[in-house]
Amino acid sequence: MAGEGETRHEPSEDWALGAAEIRRRLLAWYRKHQRDLPWRRTQDPYRIWVSEIMLQQTRVAAVIPYYDRFLKLFPNVSALAAAAEQELLAAWAGLGYYSRARNLQKAAKTVLGMPQFPSDYAALRALPGVGDYTAAAVASIAFGRPHAVLDGNVLRVLSRMAAERGDIKSQVVRRRLAALADALLDRKRPGEFNQALMELGAMVCVPKQPLCGECPVGRHCQARLQGAENRLPLNGVRPNGSRCEIHLLWIEKGDSILLWQRPSASKRLAGFWELPEREQLPAAEVHGALGRFRHTIVNTTYLVHVYRAAMKGGVGGRGGSSHFHWVAKRALEGLPLSTITKKASARASG
Ligand code: SF4
């Protein structure tokens, strides 16, 4: 595989001179073909910020229902800052990466203490949970500030347009592509341009088999001109993911189900409710299998087995019986449940 040391195809002078045409063609394409997404119908920085945080590591289609519901519950910075933690986590349950929700609330409390919603890159970047990408996205989309975004879609599009042969996971190559993004940015319409480039990556310059025949900037694309669009970008070797098995117990008592709540100091999913694992309740009687499924979190694939079980006597498992509670089944919907527990419950009650 080629590395950073390999001779790189420099973007030609023609290509550099074509920047103005690239902007024009890309924006014209975007105005005609952009998807109608709820966060594109607003200029409210709060709503744009919430969408950008939700879209980190999560697909657009999965985000839309959460986004609408979240904004009904917390329509502005004050409502989010004042939300009870359980209510906040329940609204986020299923989206994963829950530190995003906690950081959103921390940031909302910080913003409340400011005279207005921060509009410049540095002030946005200083908020909890806001990284380089999110600061550039909110600054450009909500406030028209000239900051180029660099997310996975943009990295892929630009590495193909410049026929970048280095590993896009390396810092050196990222800096090169960041400079290119900055040089290409339409400084009069930075928000629209950033969204257009991301949309091109999502809809046309897709990871496998890019749709070059439909691409508005194909004539300026070095990868296409070199017939290399299916080989780029180079992104190193993916580490092998790990696997593990989990055995969950579905224990009923009347209309209630036995759950445990993760303590607030838990590193993962603090405050969330889970079905007990077999190891937590060694005294439980297992009566039979209810189903199994796979669930992947980052690089780990969990094979989850769900069993019907019963408790004789009280709950005195490992991890402290104080975390276990009998919860009415009808109340499950309003609680922050981990995705694994949601999937397991669907199998147990389905
Ligand atoms: Fe991507 Fe093909 Fe367009 Fe190049 S021509 S930017 S590879 S879709």
mmCIF file of C-alpha atoms and ligand atoms in Angstrom:
data_model
loop_
_atom_site.group_PDB
_atom_site.id
_atom_site.type_symbol
_atom_site.label_atom_id
_atom_site.label_comp_id
_atom_site.label_asym_id
_atom_site.label_seq_id
_atom_site.Cartn_x
_atom_site.Cartn_y
_atom_site.Cartn_z
ATOM 1 C CA MET A 1 0.000 0.000 0.000
ATOM 2 C CA ALA A 2 1.272 3.454 -0.800
ATOM 3 C CA GLY A 3 2.366 5.559 2.147
ATOM 4 C CA GLU A 4 2.998 9.176 2.890
ATOM 5 C CA GLY A 5 6.448 8.970 1.340
ATOM 6 C CA GLU A 6 5.110 8.078 -2.098
ATOM 7 C CA THR A 7 5.334 10.726 -4.786
ATOM 8 C CA ARG A 8 2.157 12.743 -4.647
ATOM 9 C CA HIS A 9 0.333 14.063 -7.667
ATOM 10 C CA GLU A 10 0.316 17.801 -7.074
ATOM 11 C CA PRO A 11 -2.918 19.482 -8.078
ATOM 12 C CA SER A 12 -2.186 21.082 -11.438
ATOM 13 C CA GLU A 13 -2.213 24.815 -11.983
ATOM 14 C CA ASP A 14 -5.317 24.349 -14.097
ATOM 15 C CA TRP A 15 -6.982 22.667 -11.190
ATOM 16 C CA ALA A 16 -6.052 25.509 -8.849
ATOM 17 C CA LEU A 17 -7.291 28.041 -11.357
ATOM 18 C CA GLY A 18 -10.502 26.098 -11.620
ATOM 19 C CA ALA A 19 -11.355 26.749 -7.949
ATOM 20 C CA ALA A 20 -13.878 29.440 -8.862
ATOM 21 C CA GLU A 21 -15.578 27.122 -11.307
ATOM 22 C CA ILE A 22 -15.596 24.295 -8.791
ATOM 23 C CA ARG A 23 -17.384 26.572 -6.309
ATOM 24 C CA ARG A 24 -19.893 27.693 -8.881
ATOM 25 C CA ARG A 25 -20.675 24.202 -10.155
ATOM 26 C CA LEU A 26 -20.811 22.675 -6.700
ATOM 27 C CA LEU A 27 -23.179 25.329 -5.341
ATOM 28 C CA ALA A 28 -25.451 25.088 -8.388
ATOM 29 C CA TRP A 29 -25.612 21.310 -7.952
ATOM 30 C CA TYR A 30 -26.317 21.639 -4.227
ATOM 31 C CA ARG A 31 -29.151 24.116 -4.709
ATOM 32 C CA LYS A 32 -30.818 21.697 -7.091
ATOM 33 C CA HIS A 33 -30.111 18.342 -5.459
ATOM 34 C CA GLN A 34 -29.723 18.868 -1.713
ATOM 35 C CA ARG A 35 -31.817 16.697 0.562
ATOM 36 C CA ASP A 36 -34.549 18.478 2.486
ATOM 37 C CA LEU A 37 -33.272 17.968 6.037
ATOM 38 C CA PRO A 38 -34.880 19.613 9.085
ATOM 39 C CA TRP A 39 -31.715 21.413 10.199
ATOM 40 C CA ARG A 40 -31.390 22.992 6.761
ATOM 41 C CA ARG A 41 -34.677 24.844 7.290
ATOM 42 C CA THR A 42 -33.352 27.000 10.117
ATOM 43 C CA GLN A 43 -30.750 29.649 10.847
ATOM 44 C CA ASP A 44 -31.141 29.189 14.610
ATOM 45 C CA PRO A 45 -27.598 28.447 15.879
ATOM 46 C CA TYR A 46 -29.009 26.326 18.728
ATOM 47 C CA ARG A 47 -30.825 24.002 16.305
ATOM 48 C CA ILE A 48 -27.853 23.828 13.951
ATOM 49 C CA TRP A 49 -25.534 23.044 16.843
ATOM 50 C CA VAL A 50 -27.838 20.265 18.152
ATOM 51 C CA SER A 51 -27.981 18.722 14.663
ATOM 52 C CA GLU A 52 -24.202 18.785 14.284
ATOM 53 C CA ILE A 53 -23.689 17.092 17.641
ATOM 54 C CA MET A 54 -26.293 14.421 16.810
ATOM 55 C CA LEU A 55 -24.742 13.807 13.393
ATOM 56 C CA GLN A 56 -21.347 13.004 14.903
ATOM 57 C CA GLN A 57 -20.930 9.242 14.353
ATOM 58 C CA THR A 58 -24.618 8.835 13.470
ATOM 59 C CA ARG A 59 -26.357 8.520 10.087
ATOM 60 C CA VAL A 60 -28.711 11.239 8.849
ATOM 61 C CA ALA A 61 -31.742 8.914 8.616
ATOM 62 C CA ALA A 62 -31.237 7.771 12.217
ATOM 63 C CA VAL A 63 -30.862 11.327 13.509
ATOM 64 C CA ILE A 64 -34.022 12.912 12.001
ATOM 65 C CA PRO A 65 -36.658 11.471 14.411
ATOM 66 C CA TYR A 66 -34.410 12.099 17.413
ATOM 67 C CA TYR A 67 -33.724 15.654 16.285
ATOM 68 C CA ASP A 68 -37.419 16.518 15.946
ATOM 69 C CA ARG A 69 -38.333 14.945 19.278
ATOM 70 C CA PHE A 70 -35.360 16.471 21.099
ATOM 71 C CA LEU A 71 -36.258 19.964 19.919
ATOM 72 C CA LYS A 72 -39.878 19.554 20.961
ATOM 73 C CA LEU A 73 -38.676 18.643 24.450
ATOM 74 C CA PHE A 74 -35.854 21.199 24.563
ATOM 75 C CA PRO A 75 -36.696 23.978 22.085
ATOM 76 C CA ASN A 76 -33.967 26.375 23.196
ATOM 77 C CA VAL A 77 -30.763 26.714 25.224
ATOM 78 C CA SER A 78 -32.624 27.490 28.483
ATOM 79 C CA ALA A 79 -34.851 24.412 28.220
ATOM 80 C CA LEU A 80 -31.853 22.176 27.562
ATOM 81 C CA ALA A 81 -29.845 23.695 30.423
ATOM 82 C CA ALA A 82 -32.767 23.117 32.821
ATOM 83 C CA ALA A 83 -33.558 19.532 31.737
ATOM 84 C CA ALA A 84 -33.443 16.720 34.312
ATOM 85 C CA GLU A 85 -30.645 14.263 33.525
ATOM 86 C CA GLN A 86 -33.003 11.284 33.193
ATOM 87 C CA GLU A 87 -35.224 13.204 30.781
ATOM 88 C CA LEU A 88 -32.200 14.228 28.725
ATOM 89 C CA LEU A 89 -30.779 10.700 28.552
ATOM 90 C CA ALA A 90 -34.191 9.220 27.703
ATOM 91 C CA ALA A 91 -34.466 11.644 24.770
ATOM 92 C CA TRP A 92 -31.006 10.579 23.602
ATOM 93 C CA ALA A 93 -31.402 6.838 24.252
ATOM 94 C CA GLY A 94 -30.642 4.881 21.083
ATOM 95 C CA LEU A 95 -28.352 7.488 19.520
ATOM 96 C CA GLY A 96 -25.315 6.209 21.412
ATOM 97 C CA TYR A 97 -22.203 8.115 22.501
ATOM 98 C CA TYR A 98 -24.087 9.560 25.464
ATOM 99 C CA SER A 99 -21.279 11.890 26.466
ATOM 100 C CA ARG A 100 -22.572 13.996 23.559
ATOM 101 C CA ALA A 101 -25.863 14.612 25.404
ATOM 102 C CA ARG A 102 -24.128 15.450 28.660
ATOM 103 C CA ASN A 103 -21.728 17.814 26.920
ATOM 104 C CA LEU A 104 -24.624 19.474 25.093
ATOM 105 C CA GLN A 105 -26.221 20.265 28.414
ATOM 106 C CA LYS A 106 -22.952 21.451 29.959
ATOM 107 C CA ALA A 107 -22.416 23.704 26.956
ATOM 108 C CA ALA A 108 -26.018 24.987 27.168
ATOM 109 C CA LYS A 109 -25.376 26.039 30.772
ATOM 110 C CA THR A 110 -22.201 27.841 29.649
ATOM 111 C CA VAL A 111 -24.037 29.586 26.796
ATOM 112 C CA LEU A 112 -26.761 30.749 29.211
ATOM 113 C CA GLY A 113 -24.106 32.737 31.055
ATOM 114 C CA MET A 114 -23.063 34.531 27.852
ATOM 115 C CA PRO A 115 -24.736 37.658 26.426
ATOM 116 C CA GLN A 116 -25.674 35.702 23.265
ATOM 117 C CA PHE A 117 -24.983 32.452 21.446
ATOM 118 C CA PRO A 118 -21.244 32.479 20.598
ATOM 119 C CA SER A 119 -20.705 33.199 16.913
ATOM 120 C CA ASP A 120 -16.975 32.966 16.357
ATOM 121 C CA TYR A 121 -14.945 29.811 15.885
ATOM 122 C CA ALA A 122 -12.770 30.156 19.013
ATOM 123 C CA ALA A 123 -15.721 30.712 21.378
ATOM 124 C CA LEU A 124 -17.644 27.799 19.866
ATOM 125 C CA ARG A 125 -14.572 25.551 19.987
ATOM 126 C CA ALA A 126 -14.231 26.277 23.719
ATOM 127 C CA LEU A 127 -17.677 24.781 24.491
ATOM 128 C CA PRO A 128 -17.793 21.252 25.936
ATOM 129 C CA GLY A 129 -18.183 18.606 23.213
ATOM 130 C CA VAL A 130 -17.370 21.000 20.360
ATOM 131 C CA GLY A 131 -14.349 19.970 18.281
ATOM 132 C CA ASP A 132 -12.738 21.510 15.194
ATOM 133 C CA TYR A 133 -15.371 20.157 12.829
ATOM 134 C CA THR A 134 -18.423 21.253 14.866
ATOM 135 C CA ALA A 135 -16.999 24.719 15.567
ATOM 136 C CA ALA A 136 -16.347 25.255 11.848
ATOM 137 C CA ALA A 137 -19.767 23.870 10.888
ATOM 138 C CA VAL A 138 -21.756 26.057 13.324
ATOM 139 C CA ALA A 139 -19.619 29.164 12.687
ATOM 140 C CA SER A 140 -20.048 28.851 8.916
ATOM 141 C CA ILE A 141 -23.643 27.587 8.659
ATOM 142 C CA ALA A 142 -25.280 29.668 11.393
ATOM 143 C CA PHE A 143 -23.083 32.783 11.249
ATOM 144 C CA GLY A 144 -21.488 32.843 7.784
ATOM 145 C CA ARG A 145 -17.942 32.760 9.175
ATOM 146 C CA PRO A 146 -15.277 31.581 6.702
ATOM 147 C CA HIS A 147 -14.185 28.274 8.242
ATOM 148 C CA ALA A 148 -13.859 25.131 6.128
ATOM 149 C CA VAL A 149 -15.153 21.885 7.614
ATOM 150 C CA LEU A 150 -13.216 18.643 7.398
ATOM 151 C CA ASP A 151 -15.317 15.572 8.098
ATOM 152 C CA GLY A 152 -15.119 12.068 6.607
ATOM 153 C CA ASN A 153 -17.110 13.054 3.508
ATOM 154 C CA VAL A 154 -15.002 16.134 2.817
ATOM 155 C CA LEU A 155 -11.751 14.223 3.331
ATOM 156 C CA ARG A 156 -12.860 11.621 0.795
ATOM 157 C CA VAL A 157 -14.007 14.140 -1.823
ATOM 158 C CA LEU A 158 -10.904 16.309 -1.556
ATOM 159 C CA SER A 159 -8.477 13.395 -1.496
ATOM 160 C CA ARG A 160 -10.029 12.192 -4.751
ATOM 161 C CA MET A 161 -10.145 15.616 -6.347
ATOM 162 C CA ALA A 162 -6.461 16.132 -5.598
ATOM 163 C CA ALA A 163 -5.556 12.433 -6.173
ATOM 164 C CA GLU A 164 -3.966 12.430 -2.741
ATOM 165 C CA ARG A 165 -1.890 9.248 -2.384
ATOM 166 C CA GLY A 166 -1.060 9.590 1.328
ATOM 167 C CA ASP A 167 -2.984 7.913 4.148
ATOM 168 C CA ILE A 168 -5.914 10.210 5.040
ATOM 169 C CA LYS A 169 -5.694 9.048 8.656
ATOM 170 C CA SER A 170 -2.255 10.663 9.004
ATOM 171 C CA GLN A 171 -1.953 14.180 10.408
ATOM 172 C CA VAL A 172 0.323 15.302 7.565
ATOM 173 C CA VAL A 173 -2.234 14.393 4.934
ATOM 174 C CA ARG A 174 -5.090 15.869 6.951
ATOM 175 C CA ARG A 175 -3.225 19.152 7.189
ATOM 176 C CA ARG A 176 -2.725 19.100 3.410
ATOM 177 C CA LEU A 177 -6.409 18.459 2.827
ATOM 178 C CA ALA A 178 -7.385 21.100 5.412
ATOM 179 C CA ALA A 179 -5.299 23.633 3.474
ATOM 180 C CA LEU A 180 -7.018 22.565 0.281
ATOM 181 C CA ALA A 181 -10.474 22.868 1.883
ATOM 182 C CA ASP A 182 -9.553 26.338 3.079
ATOM 183 C CA ALA A 183 -8.298 27.380 -0.379
ATOM 184 C CA LEU A 184 -11.465 26.112 -2.034
ATOM 185 C CA LEU A 185 -13.938 27.556 0.497
ATOM 186 C CA ASP A 186 -16.405 30.060 -0.900
ATOM 187 C CA ARG A 187 -15.806 32.934 1.495
ATOM 188 C CA LYS A 188 -19.048 34.666 0.575
ATOM 189 C CA ARG A 189 -21.172 31.582 1.261
ATOM 190 C CA PRO A 190 -19.058 29.395 3.551
ATOM 191 C CA GLY A 191 -21.976 27.581 5.208
ATOM 192 C CA GLU A 192 -23.623 26.673 1.941
ATOM 193 C CA PHE A 193 -20.311 25.652 0.393
ATOM 194 C CA ASN A 194 -19.374 23.428 3.356
ATOM 195 C CA GLN A 195 -22.763 21.735 3.218
ATOM 196 C CA ALA A 196 -22.467 21.285 -0.545
ATOM 197 C CA LEU A 197 -19.106 19.536 -0.230
ATOM 198 C CA MET A 198 -20.429 17.259 2.529
ATOM 199 C CA GLU A 199 -23.569 16.536 0.503
ATOM 200 C CA LEU A 200 -21.469 15.624 -2.523
ATOM 201 C CA GLY A 201 -19.572 13.115 -0.372
ATOM 202 C CA ALA A 202 -22.795 11.693 1.053
ATOM 203 C CA MET A 203 -24.723 11.399 -2.219
ATOM 204 C CA VAL A 204 -22.301 11.207 -5.163
ATOM 205 C CA CYS A 205 -18.672 10.789 -4.135
ATOM 206 C CA VAL A 206 -19.621 7.831 -1.944
ATOM 207 C CA PRO A 207 -16.996 5.517 -0.415
ATOM 208 C CA LYS A 208 -17.468 2.648 -2.881
ATOM 209 C CA GLN A 209 -18.215 3.125 -6.591
ATOM 210 C CA PRO A 210 -18.507 6.927 -6.641
ATOM 211 C CA LEU A 211 -21.101 8.182 -9.151
ATOM 212 C CA CYS A 212 -18.619 10.184 -11.216
ATOM 213 C CA GLY A 213 -21.019 10.441 -14.160
ATOM 214 C CA GLU A 214 -23.339 12.580 -11.990
ATOM 215 C CA CYS A 215 -20.606 14.633 -10.361
ATOM 216 C CA PRO A 216 -20.712 18.408 -10.885
ATOM 217 C CA VAL A 217 -16.937 18.711 -10.394
ATOM 218 C CA GLY A 218 -15.866 15.588 -12.295
ATOM 219 C CA ARG A 219 -13.928 17.524 -14.905
ATOM 220 C CA HIS A 220 -11.720 18.962 -12.142
ATOM 221 C CA CYS A 221 -11.185 15.666 -10.355
ATOM 222 C CA GLN A 222 -7.683 14.261 -10.598
ATOM 223 C CA ALA A 223 -8.707 10.809 -9.360
ATOM 224 C CA ARG A 224 -11.276 10.547 -12.113
ATOM 225 C CA LEU A 225 -8.882 11.835 -14.745
ATOM 226 C CA GLN A 226 -6.371 9.198 -13.635
ATOM 227 C CA GLY A 227 -9.000 6.434 -13.382
ATOM 228 C CA ALA A 228 -8.172 6.100 -9.677
ATOM 229 C CA GLU A 229 -11.522 7.061 -8.098
ATOM 230 C CA ASN A 230 -12.185 3.524 -6.835
ATOM 231 C CA ARG A 231 -8.717 3.180 -5.292
ATOM 232 C CA LEU A 232 -8.752 6.447 -3.355
ATOM 233 C CA PRO A 233 -8.645 7.549 -0.655
ATOM 234 C CA LEU A 234 -6.051 5.399 1.045
ATOM 235 C CA ASN A 235 -6.888 5.080 4.686
ATOM 236 C CA GLY A 236 -4.459 2.640 6.219
ATOM 237 C CA VAL A 237 -5.335 -0.769 7.568
ATOM 238 C CA ARG A 238 -8.412 -1.117 9.707
ATOM 239 C CA PRO A 239 -7.715 -2.846 12.996
ATOM 240 C CA ASN A 240 -9.597 -6.107 13.465
ATOM 241 C CA GLY A 241 -12.591 -5.632 15.703
ATOM 242 C CA SER A 242 -13.025 -7.717 18.829
ATOM 243 C CA ARG A 243 -16.012 -9.894 19.764
ATOM 244 C CA CYS A 244 -17.587 -10.802 23.035
ATOM 245 C CA GLU A 245 -20.708 -12.509 24.373
ATOM 246 C CA ILE A 246 -23.241 -11.144 26.849
ATOM 247 C CA HIS A 247 -25.918 -13.181 28.660
ATOM 248 C CA LEU A 248 -28.907 -11.082 29.761
ATOM 249 C CA LEU A 249 -31.758 -12.112 32.027
ATOM 250 C CA TRP A 250 -35.416 -11.191 31.548
ATOM 251 C CA ILE A 251 -36.963 -11.548 34.996
ATOM 252 C CA GLU A 252 -40.624 -10.668 35.502
ATOM 253 C CA LYS A 253 -42.634 -10.122 38.681
ATOM 254 C CA GLY A 254 -46.286 -9.338 37.924
ATOM 255 C CA ASP A 255 -46.220 -6.394 35.503
ATOM 256 C CA SER A 256 -42.664 -5.444 36.408
ATOM 257 C CA ILE A 257 -39.246 -6.344 35.117
ATOM 258 C CA LEU A 258 -35.946 -6.424 36.969
ATOM 259 C CA LEU A 259 -33.477 -3.761 35.831
ATOM 260 C CA TRP A 260 -30.404 -2.150 37.282
ATOM 261 C CA GLN A 261 -29.245 1.419 36.934
ATOM 262 C CA ARG A 262 -25.651 2.279 36.161
ATOM 263 C CA PRO A 263 -24.193 4.531 38.849
ATOM 264 C CA SER A 264 -23.547 8.177 37.999
ATOM 265 C CA ALA A 265 -19.792 7.543 38.195
ATOM 266 C CA SER A 266 -19.960 4.789 35.568
ATOM 267 C CA LYS A 267 -17.547 5.390 32.678
ATOM 268 C CA ARG A 268 -20.095 4.122 30.157
ATOM 269 C CA LEU A 269 -23.803 4.968 30.010
ATOM 270 C CA ALA A 270 -23.916 6.559 33.471
ATOM 271 C CA GLY A 271 -27.527 6.739 34.742
ATOM 272 C CA PHE A 272 -28.807 4.293 32.097
ATOM 273 C CA TRP A 273 -30.981 1.277 32.881
ATOM 274 C CA GLU A 274 -29.973 -2.249 31.846
ATOM 275 C CA LEU A 275 -31.206 -5.811 32.041
ATOM 276 C CA PRO A 276 -29.063 -7.770 34.492
ATOM 277 C CA GLU A 277 -26.268 -9.979 33.179
ATOM 278 C CA ARG A 278 -26.156 -13.571 34.315
ATOM 279 C CA GLU A 279 -22.894 -12.968 36.208
ATOM 280 C CA GLN A 280 -24.574 -10.246 38.271
ATOM 281 C CA LEU A 281 -27.252 -12.613 39.580
ATOM 282 C CA PRO A 282 -25.675 -16.016 40.139
ATOM 283 C CA ALA A 283 -28.723 -17.122 42.201
ATOM 284 C CA ALA A 284 -31.181 -16.565 39.316
ATOM 285 C CA GLU A 285 -32.882 -19.632 37.820
ATOM 286 C CA VAL A 286 -32.566 -19.649 34.049
ATOM 287 C CA HIS A 287 -35.658 -21.136 32.370
ATOM 288 C CA GLY A 288 -34.951 -20.875 28.663
ATOM 289 C CA ALA A 289 -33.571 -18.831 25.767
ATOM 290 C CA LEU A 290 -35.675 -15.960 24.380
ATOM 291 C CA GLY A 291 -33.411 -15.079 21.488
ATOM 292 C CA ARG A 292 -30.063 -13.633 20.530
ATOM 293 C CA PHE A 293 -28.714 -10.828 18.371
ATOM 294 C CA ARG A 294 -25.547 -8.993 17.431
ATOM 295 C CA HIS A 295 -24.776 -5.423 18.349
ATOM 296 C CA THR A 296 -21.646 -3.516 17.334
ATOM 297 C CA ILE A 297 -20.198 -0.583 19.267
ATOM 298 C CA VAL A 298 -17.179 1.003 17.575
ATOM 299 C CA ASN A 299 -14.877 -1.992 16.940
ATOM 300 C CA THR A 300 -16.516 -4.491 19.260
ATOM 301 C CA THR A 301 -19.284 -6.852 18.185
ATOM 302 C CA TYR A 302 -21.385 -8.236 21.009
ATOM 303 C CA LEU A 303 -23.297 -11.484 20.616
ATOM 304 C CA VAL A 304 -26.153 -10.968 23.075
ATOM 305 C CA HIS A 305 -28.165 -13.932 24.435
ATOM 306 C CA VAL A 306 -31.433 -13.242 26.249
ATOM 307 C CA TYR A 307 -32.913 -15.750 28.727
ATOM 308 C CA ARG A 308 -36.145 -15.918 30.675
ATOM 309 C CA ALA A 309 -35.229 -16.302 34.335
ATOM 310 C CA ALA A 310 -36.697 -16.097 37.842
ATOM 311 C CA MET A 311 -35.419 -14.937 41.196
ATOM 312 C CA LYS A 312 -35.887 -16.989 44.327
ATOM 313 C CA GLY A 313 -35.866 -14.703 47.308
ATOM 314 C CA GLY A 314 -34.471 -11.186 47.126
ATOM 315 C CA VAL A 315 -32.075 -9.613 44.688
ATOM 316 C CA GLY A 316 -28.583 -9.762 46.091
ATOM 317 C CA GLY A 317 -26.329 -9.826 43.098
ATOM 318 C CA ARG A 318 -22.846 -8.529 42.481
ATOM 319 C CA GLY A 319 -22.459 -4.812 42.017
ATOM 320 C CA GLY A 320 -24.752 -4.005 44.951
ATOM 321 C CA SER A 321 -28.436 -4.834 45.249
ATOM 322 C CA SER A 322 -29.198 -1.117 45.607
ATOM 323 C CA HIS A 323 -28.791 -0.732 41.836
ATOM 324 C CA PHE A 324 -31.574 -3.282 41.110
ATOM 325 C CA HIS A 325 -35.177 -2.175 40.809
ATOM 326 C CA TRP A 326 -38.476 -3.691 39.771
ATOM 327 C CA VAL A 327 -39.715 -1.376 37.036
ATOM 328 C CA ALA A 328 -43.246 -1.439 35.597
ATOM 329 C CA LYS A 329 -43.074 -2.555 31.948
ATOM 330 C CA ARG A 330 -45.244 0.355 30.857
ATOM 331 C CA ALA A 331 -42.652 2.757 32.339
ATOM 332 C CA LEU A 332 -39.794 1.394 30.211
ATOM 333 C CA GLU A 333 -40.438 3.795 27.354
ATOM 334 C CA GLY A 334 -39.765 6.838 29.500
ATOM 335 C CA LEU A 335 -36.447 5.579 30.863
ATOM 336 C CA PRO A 336 -33.007 5.898 29.334
ATOM 337 C CA LEU A 337 -32.355 2.292 28.268
ATOM 338 C CA SER A 338 -29.139 1.172 26.581
ATOM 339 C CA THR A 339 -29.617 0.061 22.979
ATOM 340 C CA ILE A 340 -28.688 -3.502 23.918
ATOM 341 C CA THR A 341 -31.388 -3.509 26.609
ATOM 342 C CA LYS A 342 -33.918 -2.067 24.159
ATOM 343 C CA LYS A 343 -33.158 -4.767 21.595
ATOM 344 C CA ALA A 344 -33.237 -7.502 24.247
ATOM 345 C CA SER A 345 -36.575 -6.244 25.620
ATOM 346 C CA ALA A 346 -38.064 -6.266 22.129
ATOM 347 C CA ARG A 347 -37.105 -9.931 21.785
ATOM 348 C CA ALA A 348 -38.342 -10.843 25.239
ATOM 349 C CA SER A 349 -41.704 -9.151 24.941
ATOM 350 C CA GLY A 350 -42.211 -9.710 21.203
HETATM 351 FE FE1 SF4 B 1 -15.748 11.918 -6.485
HETATM 352 FE FE2 SF4 B 1 -15.938 10.962 -8.977
HETATM 353 FE FE3 SF4 B 1 -16.678 13.475 -8.413
HETATM 354 FE FE4 SF4 B 1 -14.110 12.782 -8.387
HETATM 355 S S1 SF4 B 1 -15.479 12.775 -10.154
HETATM 356 S S2 SF4 B 1 -15.164 14.045 -6.862
HETATM 357 S S3 SF4 B 1 -14.221 10.700 -7.580
HETATM 358 S S4 SF4 B 1 -17.646 11.582 -7.643
#
